[in-house]
């Protein structure tokens, strides 16, 4: 396995990212979406994220096996240097350190663009995602209780 991380290409990578994301929408409560976005919607999401933040893909021998991106956390000016980050991996890519590699690279890229705070929402229970925070030496997670009520 040879994993590389690179900037996403909206036209080339949107289909693979959509395919990775779809099971999170249809089979879990992780995404908070009801219907998997289309390839075209993913291409737009990639372009939007890359305007000010970043969208990266992890590739194993040329095949996209995961992606991570940053986007605006909140609209108010005081949050201009804060962003929300997300990561999604193909099921076969979990537990191999690819998530940590993606997050580390993403956080470096965002820091280089001036962002100072990165926040990630993790739906619980989700041991794989929860374990990524200590792996990248982030702070202990906080909880938003009753966010779905």
mmCIF file of N, CA and C in Angstrom:
data_model
loop_
_atom_site.group_PDB
_atom_site.id
_atom_site.type_symbol
_atom_site.label_atom_id
_atom_site.label_comp_id
_atom_site.label_asym_id
_atom_site.label_seq_id
_atom_site.Cartn_x
_atom_site.Cartn_y
_atom_site.Cartn_z
ATOM 1 N N UNK A 1 0.843 -1.180 0.000
ATOM 2 C CA UNK A 1 0.000 0.000 0.000
ATOM 3 C C UNK A 1 0.884 1.237 0.000
ATOM 4 N N UNK A 2 0.648 2.106 -0.985
ATOM 5 C CA UNK A 2 1.353 3.364 -1.086
ATOM 6 C C UNK A 2 0.322 4.479 -1.058
ATOM 7 N N UNK A 3 0.197 5.166 0.070
ATOM 8 C CA UNK A 3 -0.813 6.207 0.224
ATOM 9 C C UNK A 3 -0.162 7.568 0.042
ATOM 10 N N UNK A 4 -0.791 8.389 -0.791
ATOM 11 C CA UNK A 4 -0.349 9.760 -0.994
ATOM 12 C C UNK A 4 -1.531 10.682 -0.732
ATOM 13 N N UNK A 5 -1.233 11.902 -0.322
ATOM 14 C CA UNK A 5 -2.260 12.915 -0.095
ATOM 15 C C UNK A 5 -1.993 14.052 -1.067
ATOM 16 N N UNK A 6 -3.053 14.512 -1.698
ATOM 17 C CA UNK A 6 -2.924 15.632 -2.637
ATOM 18 C C UNK A 6 -4.198 16.459 -2.616
ATOM 19 N N UNK A 7 -4.113 17.674 -3.183
ATOM 20 C CA UNK A 7 -5.298 18.511 -3.350
ATOM 21 C C UNK A 7 -6.289 17.771 -4.241
ATOM 22 N N UNK A 8 -7.557 17.859 -3.883
ATOM 23 C CA UNK A 8 -8.591 17.231 -4.697
ATOM 24 C C UNK A 8 -8.746 17.991 -6.010
ATOM 25 N N UNK A 9 -9.120 17.261 -7.031
ATOM 26 C CA UNK A 9 -9.494 17.835 -8.316
ATOM 27 C C UNK A 9 -11.003 17.644 -8.434
ATOM 28 N N UNK A 10 -11.745 18.746 -8.487
ATOM 29 C CA UNK A 10 -13.207 18.670 -8.454
ATOM 30 C C UNK A 10 -13.760 17.763 -9.544
ATOM 31 N N UNK A 11 -13.200 17.826 -10.728
ATOM 32 C CA UNK A 11 -13.733 17.020 -11.830
ATOM 33 C C UNK A 11 -13.310 15.553 -11.729
ATOM 34 N N UNK A 12 -12.076 15.311 -11.327
ATOM 35 C CA UNK A 12 -11.575 13.936 -11.279
ATOM 36 C C UNK A 12 -11.988 13.176 -10.022
ATOM 37 N N UNK A 13 -12.116 13.860 -8.898
ATOM 38 C CA UNK A 13 -12.302 13.183 -7.619
ATOM 39 C C UNK A 13 -13.723 13.207 -7.068
ATOM 40 N N UNK A 14 -14.601 14.008 -7.638
ATOM 41 C CA UNK A 14 -15.955 14.151 -7.081
ATOM 42 C C UNK A 14 -16.698 12.822 -7.025
ATOM 43 N N UNK A 15 -16.600 12.016 -8.059
ATOM 44 C CA UNK A 15 -17.307 10.728 -8.077
ATOM 45 C C UNK A 15 -16.823 9.788 -6.994
ATOM 46 N N UNK A 16 -15.515 9.712 -6.810
ATOM 47 C CA UNK A 16 -14.949 8.831 -5.783
ATOM 48 C C UNK A 16 -15.320 9.336 -4.391
ATOM 49 N N UNK A 17 -15.266 10.647 -4.181
ATOM 50 C CA UNK A 17 -15.641 11.198 -2.874
ATOM 51 C C UNK A 17 -17.115 10.937 -2.585
ATOM 52 N N UNK A 18 -17.964 11.100 -3.592
ATOM 53 C CA UNK A 18 -19.395 10.834 -3.407
ATOM 54 C C UNK A 18 -19.633 9.368 -3.057
ATOM 55 N N UNK A 19 -18.905 8.460 -3.693
ATOM 56 C CA UNK A 19 -19.063 7.034 -3.417
ATOM 57 C C UNK A 19 -18.603 6.680 -2.003
ATOM 58 N N UNK A 20 -17.545 7.310 -1.530
ATOM 59 C CA UNK A 20 -17.069 7.083 -0.161
ATOM 60 C C UNK A 20 -18.092 7.600 0.844
ATOM 61 N N UNK A 21 -18.675 8.751 0.554
ATOM 62 C CA UNK A 21 -19.591 9.415 1.487
ATOM 63 C C UNK A 21 -20.967 8.744 1.556
ATOM 64 N N UNK A 22 -21.441 8.207 0.461
ATOM 65 C CA UNK A 22 -22.812 7.676 0.387
ATOM 66 C C UNK A 22 -23.157 6.710 1.522
ATOM 67 N N UNK A 23 -22.310 5.731 1.863
ATOM 68 C CA UNK A 23 -22.676 4.834 2.966
ATOM 69 C C UNK A 23 -22.779 5.537 4.322
ATOM 70 N N UNK A 24 -22.052 6.619 4.509
ATOM 71 C CA UNK A 24 -22.175 7.378 5.753
ATOM 72 C C UNK A 24 -23.570 8.000 5.853
ATOM 73 N N UNK A 25 -24.126 8.389 4.706
ATOM 74 C CA UNK A 25 -25.464 8.992 4.674
ATOM 75 C C UNK A 25 -26.542 7.919 4.832
ATOM 76 N N UNK A 26 -26.413 6.836 4.065
ATOM 77 C CA UNK A 26 -27.482 5.836 4.029
ATOM 78 C C UNK A 26 -27.458 4.859 5.194
ATOM 79 N N UNK A 27 -26.280 4.625 5.786
ATOM 80 C CA UNK A 27 -26.155 3.560 6.778
ATOM 81 C C UNK A 27 -25.825 4.022 8.195
ATOM 82 N N UNK A 28 -25.622 5.336 8.395
ATOM 83 C CA UNK A 28 -25.241 5.840 9.716
ATOM 84 C C UNK A 28 -25.951 7.159 9.993
ATOM 85 N N UNK A 29 -25.769 7.658 11.206
ATOM 86 C CA UNK A 29 -26.279 8.988 11.575
ATOM 87 C C UNK A 29 -25.157 10.024 11.543
ATOM 88 N N UNK A 30 -24.017 9.662 11.031
ATOM 89 C CA UNK A 30 -22.827 10.504 11.098
ATOM 90 C C UNK A 30 -22.954 11.789 10.289
ATOM 91 N N UNK A 31 -23.537 11.727 9.113
ATOM 92 C CA UNK A 31 -23.481 12.869 8.193
ATOM 93 C C UNK A 31 -24.531 13.951 8.435
ATOM 94 N N UNK A 32 -25.631 13.617 9.061
ATOM 95 C CA UNK A 32 -26.761 14.524 9.238
ATOM 96 C C UNK A 32 -27.425 14.880 7.909
ATOM 97 N N UNK A 33 -27.154 14.127 6.853
ATOM 98 C CA UNK A 33 -27.832 14.301 5.572
ATOM 99 C C UNK A 33 -28.779 13.122 5.377
ATOM 100 N N UNK A 34 -29.815 13.333 4.592
ATOM 101 C CA UNK A 34 -30.802 12.285 4.350
ATOM 102 C C UNK A 34 -30.596 11.570 3.021
ATOM 103 N N UNK A 35 -30.058 12.284 2.041
ATOM 104 C CA UNK A 35 -29.872 11.745 0.701
ATOM 105 C C UNK A 35 -28.419 11.979 0.292
ATOM 106 N N UNK A 36 -27.732 10.955 -0.218
ATOM 107 C CA UNK A 36 -26.340 11.158 -0.646
ATOM 108 C C UNK A 36 -26.244 12.191 -1.770
ATOM 109 N N UNK A 37 -25.335 13.144 -1.647
ATOM 110 C CA UNK A 37 -25.149 14.135 -2.713
ATOM 111 C C UNK A 37 -24.659 13.465 -4.004
ATOM 112 N N UNK A 38 -24.973 14.095 -5.108
ATOM 113 C CA UNK A 38 -24.547 13.597 -6.416
ATOM 114 C C UNK A 38 -23.078 13.954 -6.681
ATOM 115 N N UNK A 39 -22.548 13.382 -7.735
ATOM 116 C CA UNK A 39 -21.192 13.704 -8.162
ATOM 117 C C UNK A 39 -21.068 15.204 -8.435
ATOM 118 N N UNK A 40 -22.067 15.777 -9.083
ATOM 119 C CA UNK A 40 -22.048 17.208 -9.409
ATOM 120 C C UNK A 40 -22.076 18.054 -8.133
ATOM 121 N N UNK A 41 -22.875 17.656 -7.172
ATOM 122 C CA UNK A 41 -22.919 18.388 -5.907
ATOM 123 C C UNK A 41 -21.575 18.295 -5.183
ATOM 124 N N UNK A 42 -20.938 17.132 -5.269
ATOM 125 C CA UNK A 42 -19.624 16.988 -4.650
ATOM 126 C C UNK A 42 -18.591 17.857 -5.343
ATOM 127 N N UNK A 43 -18.637 17.932 -6.660
ATOM 128 C CA UNK A 43 -17.689 18.793 -7.384
ATOM 129 C C UNK A 43 -17.827 20.235 -6.912
ATOM 130 N N UNK A 44 -19.064 20.694 -6.702
ATOM 131 C CA UNK A 44 -19.290 22.049 -6.210
ATOM 132 C C UNK A 44 -18.776 22.210 -4.786
ATOM 133 N N UNK A 45 -18.973 21.210 -3.941
ATOM 134 C CA UNK A 45 -18.471 21.265 -2.563
ATOM 135 C C UNK A 45 -16.946 21.363 -2.555
ATOM 136 N N UNK A 46 -16.306 20.601 -3.411
ATOM 137 C CA UNK A 46 -14.841 20.641 -3.490
ATOM 138 C C UNK A 46 -14.381 22.033 -3.914
ATOM 139 N N UNK A 47 -14.980 22.561 -4.969
ATOM 140 C CA UNK A 47 -14.593 23.903 -5.436
ATOM 141 C C UNK A 47 -14.815 24.949 -4.343
ATOM 142 N N UNK A 48 -15.944 24.879 -3.653
ATOM 143 C CA UNK A 48 -16.237 25.847 -2.588
ATOM 144 C C UNK A 48 -15.219 25.759 -1.455
ATOM 145 N N UNK A 49 -14.882 24.554 -1.029
ATOM 146 C CA UNK A 49 -13.919 24.385 0.064
ATOM 147 C C UNK A 49 -12.541 24.909 -0.334
ATOM 148 N N UNK A 50 -12.163 24.710 -1.570
ATOM 149 C CA UNK A 50 -10.826 25.109 -2.003
ATOM 150 C C UNK A 50 -10.670 26.610 -2.195
ATOM 151 N N UNK A 51 -11.760 27.337 -2.274
ATOM 152 C CA UNK A 51 -11.659 28.794 -2.443
ATOM 153 C C UNK A 51 -10.919 29.452 -1.275
ATOM 154 N N UNK A 52 -11.244 29.053 -0.044
ATOM 155 C CA UNK A 52 -10.623 29.675 1.125
ATOM 156 C C UNK A 52 -9.951 28.677 2.055
ATOM 157 N N UNK A 53 -10.301 27.431 1.959
ATOM 158 C CA UNK A 53 -9.810 26.436 2.908
ATOM 159 C C UNK A 53 -9.000 25.374 2.176
ATOM 160 N N UNK A 54 -9.439 24.130 2.188
ATOM 161 C CA UNK A 54 -8.738 23.069 1.468
ATOM 162 C C UNK A 54 -9.627 21.838 1.392
ATOM 163 N N UNK A 55 -9.399 21.028 0.377
ATOM 164 C CA UNK A 55 -10.021 19.704 0.240
ATOM 165 C C UNK A 55 -8.927 18.796 -0.284
ATOM 166 N N UNK A 56 -8.610 17.776 0.479
ATOM 167 C CA UNK A 56 -7.537 16.848 0.137
ATOM 168 C C UNK A 56 -8.095 15.448 -0.069
ATOM 169 N N UNK A 57 -7.419 14.670 -0.904
ATOM 170 C CA UNK A 57 -7.759 13.259 -1.044
ATOM 171 C C UNK A 57 -6.555 12.412 -0.662
ATOM 172 N N UNK A 58 -6.850 11.226 -0.132
ATOM 173 C CA UNK A 58 -5.818 10.210 0.102
ATOM 174 C C UNK A 58 -5.994 9.173 -0.992
ATOM 175 N N UNK A 59 -4.886 8.829 -1.617
ATOM 176 C CA UNK A 59 -4.939 7.848 -2.684
ATOM 177 C C UNK A 59 -4.023 6.681 -2.370
ATOM 178 N N UNK A 60 -4.519 5.489 -2.639
ATOM 179 C CA UNK A 60 -3.738 4.265 -2.501
ATOM 180 C C UNK A 60 -3.546 3.711 -3.899
ATOM 181 N N UNK A 61 -2.322 3.774 -4.386
ATOM 182 C CA UNK A 61 -2.019 3.345 -5.754
ATOM 183 C C UNK A 61 -2.946 3.988 -6.777
ATOM 184 N N UNK A 62 -3.204 5.292 -6.614
ATOM 185 C CA UNK A 62 -3.990 6.051 -7.570
ATOM 186 C C UNK A 62 -5.490 6.029 -7.355
ATOM 187 N N UNK A 63 -5.988 5.264 -6.404
ATOM 188 C CA UNK A 63 -7.428 5.181 -6.125
ATOM 189 C C UNK A 63 -7.751 5.978 -4.875
ATOM 190 N N UNK A 64 -8.751 6.857 -4.954
ATOM 191 C CA UNK A 64 -9.150 7.666 -3.804
ATOM 192 C C UNK A 64 -9.755 6.753 -2.747
ATOM 193 N N UNK A 65 -9.170 6.790 -1.525
ATOM 194 C CA UNK A 65 -9.657 5.956 -0.414
ATOM 195 C C UNK A 65 -10.129 6.800 0.767
ATOM 196 N N UNK A 66 -10.030 8.123 0.625
ATOM 197 C CA UNK A 66 -10.497 9.006 1.678
ATOM 198 C C UNK A 66 -10.301 10.450 1.285
ATOM 199 N N UNK A 67 -10.964 11.316 2.049
ATOM 200 C CA UNK A 67 -10.800 12.746 1.810
ATOM 201 C C UNK A 67 -11.037 13.502 3.107
ATOM 202 N N UNK A 68 -10.487 14.695 3.148
ATOM 203 C CA UNK A 68 -10.665 15.588 4.297
ATOM 204 C C UNK A 68 -10.749 17.006 3.763
ATOM 205 N N UNK A 69 -11.521 17.825 4.465
ATOM 206 C CA UNK A 69 -11.658 19.200 4.000
ATOM 207 C C UNK A 69 -11.953 20.136 5.159
ATOM 208 N N UNK A 70 -11.715 21.404 4.913
ATOM 209 C CA UNK A 70 -12.056 22.444 5.861
ATOM 210 C C UNK A 70 -13.053 23.385 5.217
ATOM 211 N N UNK A 71 -13.883 23.983 6.046
ATOM 212 C CA UNK A 71 -14.831 24.980 5.554
ATOM 213 C C UNK A 71 -15.146 25.951 6.682
ATOM 214 N N UNK A 72 -15.842 27.010 6.348
ATOM 215 C CA UNK A 72 -16.171 28.061 7.306
ATOM 216 C C UNK A 72 -16.895 27.483 8.511
ATOM 217 N N UNK A 73 -16.474 27.897 9.701
ATOM 218 C CA UNK A 73 -17.119 27.450 10.929
ATOM 219 C C UNK A 73 -18.378 28.263 11.208
ATOM 220 N N UNK A 74 -18.277 29.573 11.139
ATOM 221 C CA UNK A 74 -19.411 30.449 11.422
ATOM 222 C C UNK A 74 -19.242 31.740 10.623
ATOM 223 N N UNK A 75 -20.333 32.424 10.388
ATOM 224 C CA UNK A 75 -20.336 33.601 9.528
ATOM 225 C C UNK A 75 -19.728 34.852 10.161
ATOM 226 N N UNK A 76 -19.815 34.997 11.451
ATOM 227 C CA UNK A 76 -19.359 36.246 12.081
ATOM 228 C C UNK A 76 -17.855 36.453 11.896
ATOM 229 N N UNK A 77 -17.491 37.694 11.744
ATOM 230 C CA UNK A 77 -16.098 38.075 11.475
ATOM 231 C C UNK A 77 -15.114 37.543 12.515
ATOM 232 N N UNK A 78 -15.529 37.477 13.765
ATOM 233 C CA UNK A 78 -14.630 36.997 14.815
ATOM 234 C C UNK A 78 -14.191 35.544 14.585
ATOM 235 N N UNK A 79 -14.940 34.809 13.763
ATOM 236 C CA UNK A 79 -14.606 33.409 13.478
ATOM 237 C C UNK A 79 -13.788 33.243 12.196
ATOM 238 N N UNK A 80 -13.298 34.321 11.628
ATOM 239 C CA UNK A 80 -12.638 34.232 10.325
ATOM 240 C C UNK A 80 -11.419 33.314 10.312
ATOM 241 N N UNK A 81 -10.781 33.089 11.440
ATOM 242 C CA UNK A 81 -9.606 32.215 11.480
ATOM 243 C C UNK A 81 -9.922 30.869 12.126
ATOM 244 N N UNK A 82 -11.211 30.566 12.208
ATOM 245 C CA UNK A 82 -11.661 29.251 12.693
ATOM 246 C C UNK A 82 -12.327 28.519 11.528
ATOM 247 N N UNK A 83 -12.178 27.226 11.513
ATOM 248 C CA UNK A 83 -12.839 26.443 10.478
ATOM 249 C C UNK A 83 -13.292 25.105 11.050
ATOM 250 N N UNK A 84 -14.224 24.500 10.350
ATOM 251 C CA UNK A 84 -14.668 23.153 10.700
ATOM 252 C C UNK A 84 -13.986 22.192 9.750
ATOM 253 N N UNK A 85 -13.562 21.050 10.262
ATOM 254 C CA UNK A 85 -12.899 20.054 9.431
ATOM 255 C C UNK A 85 -13.688 18.748 9.468
ATOM 256 N N UNK A 86 -13.641 18.030 8.360
ATOM 257 C CA UNK A 86 -14.325 16.747 8.247
ATOM 258 C C UNK A 86 -13.442 15.776 7.484
ATOM 259 N N UNK A 87 -13.647 14.504 7.760
ATOM 260 C CA UNK A 87 -12.886 13.460 7.088
ATOM 261 C C UNK A 87 -13.788 12.259 6.870
ATOM 262 N N UNK A 88 -13.625 11.628 5.731
ATOM 263 C CA UNK A 88 -14.372 10.405 5.408
ATOM 264 C C UNK A 88 -13.433 9.430 4.710
ATOM 265 N N UNK A 89 -13.499 8.175 5.133
ATOM 266 C CA UNK A 89 -12.656 7.135 4.565
ATOM 267 C C UNK A 89 -13.505 6.009 3.992
ATOM 268 N N UNK A 90 -13.006 5.391 2.932
ATOM 269 C CA UNK A 90 -13.618 4.161 2.439
ATOM 270 C C UNK A 90 -13.462 3.107 3.530
ATOM 271 N N UNK A 91 -14.407 2.202 3.622
ATOM 272 C CA UNK A 91 -14.384 1.229 4.722
ATOM 273 C C UNK A 91 -13.076 0.450 4.776
ATOM 274 N N UNK A 92 -12.517 0.105 3.631
ATOM 275 C CA UNK A 92 -11.275 -0.672 3.620
ATOM 276 C C UNK A 92 -10.054 0.149 4.026
ATOM 277 N N UNK A 93 -10.208 1.464 4.112
ATOM 278 C CA UNK A 93 -9.088 2.337 4.483
ATOM 279 C C UNK A 93 -9.043 2.638 5.977
ATOM 280 N N UNK A 94 -10.065 2.239 6.712
ATOM 281 C CA UNK A 94 -10.125 2.538 8.145
ATOM 282 C C UNK A 94 -9.087 1.724 8.922
ATOM 283 N N UNK A 95 -8.549 2.335 9.967
ATOM 284 C CA UNK A 95 -7.620 1.638 10.854
ATOM 285 C C UNK A 95 -6.217 1.472 10.321
ATOM 286 N N UNK A 96 -5.862 2.211 9.280
ATOM 287 C CA UNK A 96 -4.535 2.081 8.674
ATOM 288 C C UNK A 96 -3.691 3.349 8.807
ATOM 289 N N UNK A 97 -4.179 4.318 9.566
ATOM 290 C CA UNK A 97 -3.440 5.562 9.737
ATOM 291 C C UNK A 97 -3.698 6.590 8.651
ATOM 292 N N UNK A 98 -4.572 6.266 7.713
ATOM 293 C CA UNK A 98 -4.854 7.185 6.608
ATOM 294 C C UNK A 98 -5.591 8.423 7.113
ATOM 295 N N UNK A 99 -6.499 8.238 8.058
ATOM 296 C CA UNK A 99 -7.218 9.373 8.628
ATOM 297 C C UNK A 99 -6.276 10.342 9.318
ATOM 298 N N UNK A 100 -5.349 9.808 10.081
ATOM 299 C CA UNK A 100 -4.363 10.660 10.765
ATOM 300 C C UNK A 100 -3.501 11.396 9.743
ATOM 301 N N UNK A 101 -3.092 10.708 8.692
ATOM 302 C CA UNK A 101 -2.305 11.346 7.629
ATOM 303 C C UNK A 101 -3.098 12.470 6.967
ATOM 304 N N UNK A 102 -4.362 12.220 6.656
ATOM 305 C CA UNK A 102 -5.198 13.253 6.047
ATOM 306 C C UNK A 102 -5.369 14.445 6.977
ATOM 307 N N UNK A 103 -5.732 14.178 8.238
ATOM 308 C CA UNK A 103 -5.936 15.278 9.185
ATOM 309 C C UNK A 103 -4.661 16.084 9.400
ATOM 310 N N UNK A 104 -3.546 15.425 9.566
ATOM 311 C CA UNK A 104 -2.277 16.122 9.782
ATOM 312 C C UNK A 104 -1.952 17.033 8.600
ATOM 313 N N UNK A 105 -2.105 16.505 7.394
ATOM 314 C CA UNK A 105 -1.821 17.293 6.194
ATOM 315 C C UNK A 105 -2.811 18.446 6.059
ATOM 316 N N UNK A 106 -4.080 18.175 6.329
ATOM 317 C CA UNK A 106 -5.097 19.219 6.242
ATOM 318 C C UNK A 106 -4.821 20.339 7.239
ATOM 319 N N UNK A 107 -4.528 19.989 8.480
ATOM 320 C CA UNK A 107 -4.276 21.010 9.498
ATOM 321 C C UNK A 107 -3.047 21.843 9.164
ATOM 322 N N UNK A 108 -2.019 21.228 8.607
ATOM 323 C CA UNK A 108 -0.842 21.979 8.165
ATOM 324 C C UNK A 108 -1.214 22.958 7.059
ATOM 325 N N UNK A 109 -2.014 22.493 6.117
ATOM 326 C CA UNK A 109 -2.432 23.347 4.997
ATOM 327 C C UNK A 109 -3.274 24.521 5.489
ATOM 328 N N UNK A 110 -4.205 24.241 6.388
ATOM 329 C CA UNK A 110 -5.057 25.308 6.918
ATOM 330 C C UNK A 110 -4.255 26.316 7.741
ATOM 331 N N UNK A 111 -3.307 25.834 8.530
ATOM 332 C CA UNK A 111 -2.452 26.734 9.315
ATOM 333 C C UNK A 111 -1.646 27.648 8.391
ATOM 334 N N UNK A 112 -1.160 27.106 7.291
ATOM 335 C CA UNK A 112 -0.403 27.906 6.335
ATOM 336 C C UNK A 112 -1.267 28.998 5.707
ATOM 337 N N UNK A 113 -2.571 28.783 5.677
ATOM 338 C CA UNK A 113 -3.506 29.778 5.140
ATOM 339 C C UNK A 113 -4.005 30.733 6.225
ATOM 340 N N UNK A 114 -3.488 30.598 7.440
ATOM 341 C CA UNK A 114 -3.813 31.534 8.501
ATOM 342 C C UNK A 114 -4.848 31.064 9.498
ATOM 343 N N UNK A 115 -5.419 29.890 9.318
ATOM 344 C CA UNK A 115 -6.427 29.407 10.259
ATOM 345 C C UNK A 115 -5.756 28.959 11.544
ATOM 346 N N UNK A 116 -6.366 29.318 12.670
ATOM 347 C CA UNK A 116 -5.775 29.045 13.979
ATOM 348 C C UNK A 116 -6.585 28.085 14.823
ATOM 349 N N UNK A 117 -7.840 27.873 14.456
ATOM 350 C CA UNK A 117 -8.700 26.969 15.203
ATOM 351 C C UNK A 117 -9.402 26.053 14.211
ATOM 352 N N UNK A 118 -9.332 24.752 14.462
ATOM 353 C CA UNK A 118 -10.041 23.771 13.640
ATOM 354 C C UNK A 118 -10.935 22.951 14.562
ATOM 355 N N UNK A 119 -12.193 22.886 14.208
ATOM 356 C CA UNK A 119 -13.170 22.160 15.019
ATOM 357 C C UNK A 119 -13.743 21.009 14.192
ATOM 358 N N UNK A 120 -13.956 19.882 14.855
ATOM 359 C CA UNK A 120 -14.552 18.727 14.189
ATOM 360 C C UNK A 120 -15.719 18.223 15.014
ATOM 361 N N UNK A 121 -16.849 18.042 14.378
ATOM 362 C CA UNK A 121 -17.999 17.445 15.041
ATOM 363 C C UNK A 121 -17.957 15.944 14.837
ATOM 364 N N UNK A 122 -18.084 15.193 15.913
ATOM 365 C CA UNK A 122 -18.040 13.733 15.821
ATOM 366 C C UNK A 122 -19.323 13.174 16.429
ATOM 367 N N UNK A 123 -20.146 12.555 15.597
ATOM 368 C CA UNK A 123 -21.362 11.918 16.078
ATOM 369 C C UNK A 123 -20.975 10.697 16.903
ATOM 370 N N UNK A 124 -21.607 10.541 18.058
ATOM 371 C CA UNK A 124 -21.284 9.417 18.947
ATOM 372 C C UNK A 124 -22.419 8.398 18.948
ATOM 373 N N UNK A 125 -22.126 7.128 19.101
ATOM 374 C CA UNK A 125 -20.783 6.571 19.251
ATOM 375 C C UNK A 125 -20.087 6.455 17.895
ATOM 376 N N UNK A 126 -18.809 6.715 17.904
ATOM 377 C CA UNK A 126 -17.997 6.656 16.696
ATOM 378 C C UNK A 126 -16.540 6.522 17.120
ATOM 379 N N UNK A 127 -16.146 5.339 17.590
ATOM 380 C CA UNK A 127 -14.798 5.159 18.141
ATOM 381 C C UNK A 127 -13.669 5.502 17.173
ATOM 382 N N UNK A 128 -13.852 5.201 15.894
ATOM 383 C CA UNK A 128 -12.780 5.474 14.932
ATOM 384 C C UNK A 128 -12.509 6.965 14.834
ATOM 385 N N UNK A 129 -13.566 7.769 14.728
ATOM 386 C CA UNK A 129 -13.376 9.212 14.634
ATOM 387 C C UNK A 129 -12.911 9.801 15.954
ATOM 388 N N UNK A 130 -13.465 9.325 17.054
ATOM 389 C CA UNK A 130 -13.069 9.847 18.358
ATOM 390 C C UNK A 130 -11.596 9.582 18.639
ATOM 391 N N UNK A 131 -11.074 8.478 18.139
ATOM 392 C CA UNK A 131 -9.667 8.155 18.378
ATOM 393 C C UNK A 131 -8.731 9.012 17.535
ATOM 394 N N UNK A 132 -9.234 9.643 16.488
ATOM 395 C CA UNK A 132 -8.380 10.473 15.636
ATOM 396 C C UNK A 132 -7.940 11.744 16.345
ATOM 397 N N UNK A 133 -8.750 12.268 17.261
ATOM 398 C CA UNK A 133 -8.386 13.520 17.939
ATOM 399 C C UNK A 133 -7.100 13.359 18.744
ATOM 400 N N UNK A 134 -6.982 12.350 19.611
ATOM 401 C CA UNK A 134 -5.704 12.191 20.319
ATOM 402 C C UNK A 134 -4.548 11.858 19.376
ATOM 403 N N UNK A 135 -4.831 11.164 18.287
ATOM 404 C CA UNK A 135 -3.766 10.791 17.351
ATOM 405 C C UNK A 135 -3.116 12.012 16.724
ATOM 406 N N UNK A 136 -3.871 13.092 16.569
ATOM 407 C CA UNK A 136 -3.283 14.316 16.014
ATOM 408 C C UNK A 136 -3.000 15.332 17.104
ATOM 409 N N UNK A 137 -3.053 14.873 18.335
ATOM 410 C CA UNK A 137 -2.721 15.663 19.513
ATOM 411 C C UNK A 137 -3.612 16.889 19.659
ATOM 412 N N UNK A 138 -4.889 16.678 19.401
ATOM 413 C CA UNK A 138 -5.849 17.749 19.610
ATOM 414 C C UNK A 138 -6.311 17.750 21.054
ATOM 415 N N UNK A 139 -7.073 18.750 21.422
ATOM 416 C CA UNK A 139 -7.581 18.802 22.789
ATOM 417 C C UNK A 139 -8.656 17.747 23.009
ATOM 418 N N UNK A 140 -8.956 17.502 24.251
ATOM 419 C CA UNK A 140 -10.026 16.569 24.576
ATOM 420 C C UNK A 140 -11.338 17.071 23.969
ATOM 421 N N UNK A 141 -12.123 16.170 23.413
ATOM 422 C CA UNK A 141 -13.360 16.613 22.786
ATOM 423 C C UNK A 141 -14.382 17.105 23.798
ATOM 424 N N UNK A 142 -15.170 18.046 23.381
ATOM 425 C CA UNK A 142 -16.319 18.494 24.160
ATOM 426 C C UNK A 142 -17.565 17.899 23.564
ATOM 427 N N UNK A 143 -18.686 18.044 24.228
ATOM 428 C CA UNK A 143 -19.928 17.459 23.740
ATOM 429 C C UNK A 143 -20.998 18.524 23.617
ATOM 430 N N UNK A 144 -21.737 18.461 22.529
ATOM 431 C CA UNK A 144 -22.952 19.248 22.370
ATOM 432 C C UNK A 144 -24.083 18.289 22.645
ATOM 433 N N UNK A 145 -24.697 18.398 23.787
ATOM 434 C CA UNK A 145 -25.764 17.468 24.102
ATOM 435 C C UNK A 145 -27.070 17.952 23.514
ATOM 436 N N UNK A 146 -27.920 17.009 23.202
ATOM 437 C CA UNK A 146 -29.262 17.269 22.686
ATOM 438 C C UNK A 146 -29.256 18.080 21.390
ATOM 439 N N UNK A 147 -28.229 17.922 20.562
ATOM 440 C CA UNK A 147 -28.160 18.698 19.328
ATOM 441 C C UNK A 147 -29.168 18.211 18.305
ATOM 442 N N UNK A 148 -29.726 17.019 18.479
ATOM 443 C CA UNK A 148 -30.671 16.505 17.511
ATOM 444 C C UNK A 148 -32.113 16.698 17.936
ATOM 445 N N UNK A 149 -32.333 17.378 19.028
ATOM 446 C CA UNK A 149 -33.717 17.565 19.516
ATOM 447 C C UNK A 149 -34.353 18.768 18.906
#
